[in-house]
Amino acid sequence: MLTERQLFLLQVLVDDYILSAEPIGSRSISKREDIHFSPATIRNELADLEEMGFLEKTHLSSGRIPSEKGYRFYVDHLLSPILLSDDEMRNIRKAYTERYYEAEKLIETTAQILSDFTNCTAIVLGPELLDTKLKHIQMIRLSENRAVLIIVTDTGHVENRVVALPDEVNGSEIERMVNILNERLIGVPLYQLKVRLQQEIHAVLNEHIHHYERMMIEIEHALSVNGPDQIYYGGKNNILSQPEFRDINKVIPLLNVLEKKDLIHGLLRSPKSGIQIKIGKENKLVAIEDCSVITTTYSVDSEHVGTVAVIGPKRMAYPRVVTLLDIISKSLTNNLNSNY
Amino acid sequence: MLTERQLFLLQVLVDDYILSAEPIGSRSISKREDIHFSPATIRNELADLEEMGFLEKTHLSSGRIPSEKGYRFYVDHLLSPILLSDDEMRNIRKAYTERYYEAEKLIETTAQILSDFTNCTAIVLGPELLDTKLKHIQMIRLSENRAVLIIVTDTGHVENRVVALPDEVNGSEIERMVNILNERLIGVPLYQLKVRLQQEIHAVLNEHIHHYERMMIEIEHALSVNGPDQIYYGGKNNILSQPEFRDINKVIPLLNVLEKKDLIHGLLRSPKSGIQIKIGKENKLVAIEDCSVITTTYSVDSEHVGTVAVIGPKRMAYPRVVTLLDIISKSLTNNLNSNY
DNA sequence: ATTAGCACTCGTTAACAAGGAGTGCTAACA
DNA sequence: TGTTAGCACTCCTTGTTAACGAGTGCTAAT
């Protein structure tokens, strides 16, 4: 449907606009040395592209900017992956050379790198906990009536909660109870814990332990709150230096959304793997309808367990960000799999 | 040095300016019904106050705003604590009624409440870990060459790190080692752990366990990184709606500072207890030289363990914030002591 | 000591003109 | 038929000017 030349012009215009953040006029396009036709011709073409909905004007006699449909087309059909300079590749690798003792640190660093290199906000959703399996349960008494319940998963993740001990329960009973829990629950995926507890364990405990009910309430509570997964940010404020956010009133709702963990989850958590791009209003949230979000997944043991995302203005350096996101999510996957 | 009337006018002016955020002129002051002299008189007094350095003008013929010295005087000598309405007291109590299973949640909530009620940014530094004592060490094997080392403190706080197991070490040796660590280290304050490890434990391990050196490096690393204490934020973006931060270029450095944990620590951690107020440049950081910071401490077992802080514009509702900070830090202390 | 009166300063707002960037359209051109 | 030069037109931006209002400092009268 689009002619070669229209494709070319659309690409040039989007590329230019991404760099300059200003409406692009026919004259400035015509000055490029790879363009061999006049501003007037370009005007005609741009007018057609606008009619088709790929471009917009900010006012009657302004230059053009890409519409959301324009970005979408650009991203779907004109995105030429970019090669990073050797220098940059070295820098990325260097950032990963440190050996990380904890997965958390590694993920934090990943978010940091990604935001630094894209100049956008990077978000990494921590590994989905629910799929991991129980490795060990332990209860350590702190005082007469408090203990900390510790749950270790097979990935080495540790969850803990302080629980109240009812007066009626004595030490040996607690020990027995923990033993029972370990016998029965090791290897069970976390998301099944609560059900299994209710279905099997109650009966068993009933046989062996007196007064276990109040105790169980505490434990159930502790086990069920294996909270929403961790969210790691990098360059939270990078987006503030983009010219489209010079107005503080555009910034406030955006930053507020970033603070709302549930919204971020809803926004980023995706069933599909591979790179996905949402442009402007394609994101369901009003607060980020002027932003684009690019996500991909990373994995441990070839299961997709988490999401890596970049949030920036619609006028985002798509080719560069896509390339970086790809490289960095793969680095993260590699590092996670080789070290943990 | 200051006459009654000058004190009164300074107070009125600061109060008014805190509300309106606009330079205060003699006429608007004279309109108050508790003022029985003319604008001209007020002008004379204000000119004197300005000469003494308590007030400033934004331009030659503008009204006055308080200088930092003016705020300082106001805070030191004119601060009349405010009574909160029954309604507000009820709301604060209500926010605390939920029973929190974890200290973390309680602290998070505290930061939230404080920011909501002050419309500023609230920061709570988590309990100082170093003073707490070791309750239990445990190592749980995850695989052939990885284990998670878990440290429980007497406050119920759990620290954990994944450590690599050298090939030479076998299971029973690890068990023995952990036993030794527990025997020797329980009750030791965390900040002493590393020293004790090096001074006592090395010798003991040397007797009982072969090839313990590489293992120890891992453990030392794990024990020594009882990282900087947690920082909890509430209303991170509240400050953005203040008129003095309409300009995004003032906002960026401020938000960036908020993200830097070490700077925040340096800023807030204070040896003194009780409410402390730092105004503008009294804070050492350039990025917050237009802000005031009010801090106080909270405690567990009558030891001061953490800091509660409010960051807002210099034009902050000092009386209200001071009152709220006092109430809320005490509530936090009470809750922590009764529940944990 | 207080205050009314007045000249003066400075920020804000509106109106207006000039310049520039860009467009759409028309007519000429290859 | 596709391309382009030329031109009128639109709209943003910038600068100028004028008017107004809020506020001050000073002087002189009370």
mmCIF file of C-alpha atoms (C1' of nucleotides) in Angstrom, chain D residues 6-21:
data_model
loop_
_atom_site.group_PDB
_atom_site.id
_atom_site.type_symbol
_atom_site.label_atom_id
_atom_site.label_comp_id
_atom_site.label_asym_id
_atom_site.label_seq_id
_atom_site.Cartn_x
_atom_site.Cartn_y
_atom_site.Cartn_z
ATOM 1 C "C1'" DG D 6 6.495 30.151 -6.452
ATOM 2 C "C1'" DC D 7 3.275 32.203 -3.530
ATOM 3 C "C1'" DA D 8 -0.325 33.096 -0.262
ATOM 4 C "C1'" DC D 9 -1.566 31.739 4.133
ATOM 5 C "C1'" DT D 10 -1.320 29.948 9.011
ATOM 6 C "C1'" DC D 11 0.568 29.753 13.238
ATOM 7 C "C1'" DC D 12 4.248 29.986 16.682
ATOM 8 C "C1'" DT D 13 7.767 32.822 18.624
ATOM 9 C "C1'" DT D 14 9.893 36.951 19.951
ATOM 10 C "C1'" DG D 15 10.150 41.571 21.168
ATOM 11 C "C1'" DT D 16 8.037 45.962 22.192
ATOM 12 C "C1'" DT D 17 4.974 48.810 24.408
ATOM 13 C "C1'" DA D 18 1.466 50.271 27.530
ATOM 14 C "C1'" DA D 19 -1.488 49.812 31.375
ATOM 15 C "C1'" DC D 20 -2.360 48.038 35.794
ATOM 16 C "C1'" DG D 21 -1.711 46.456 40.368
#
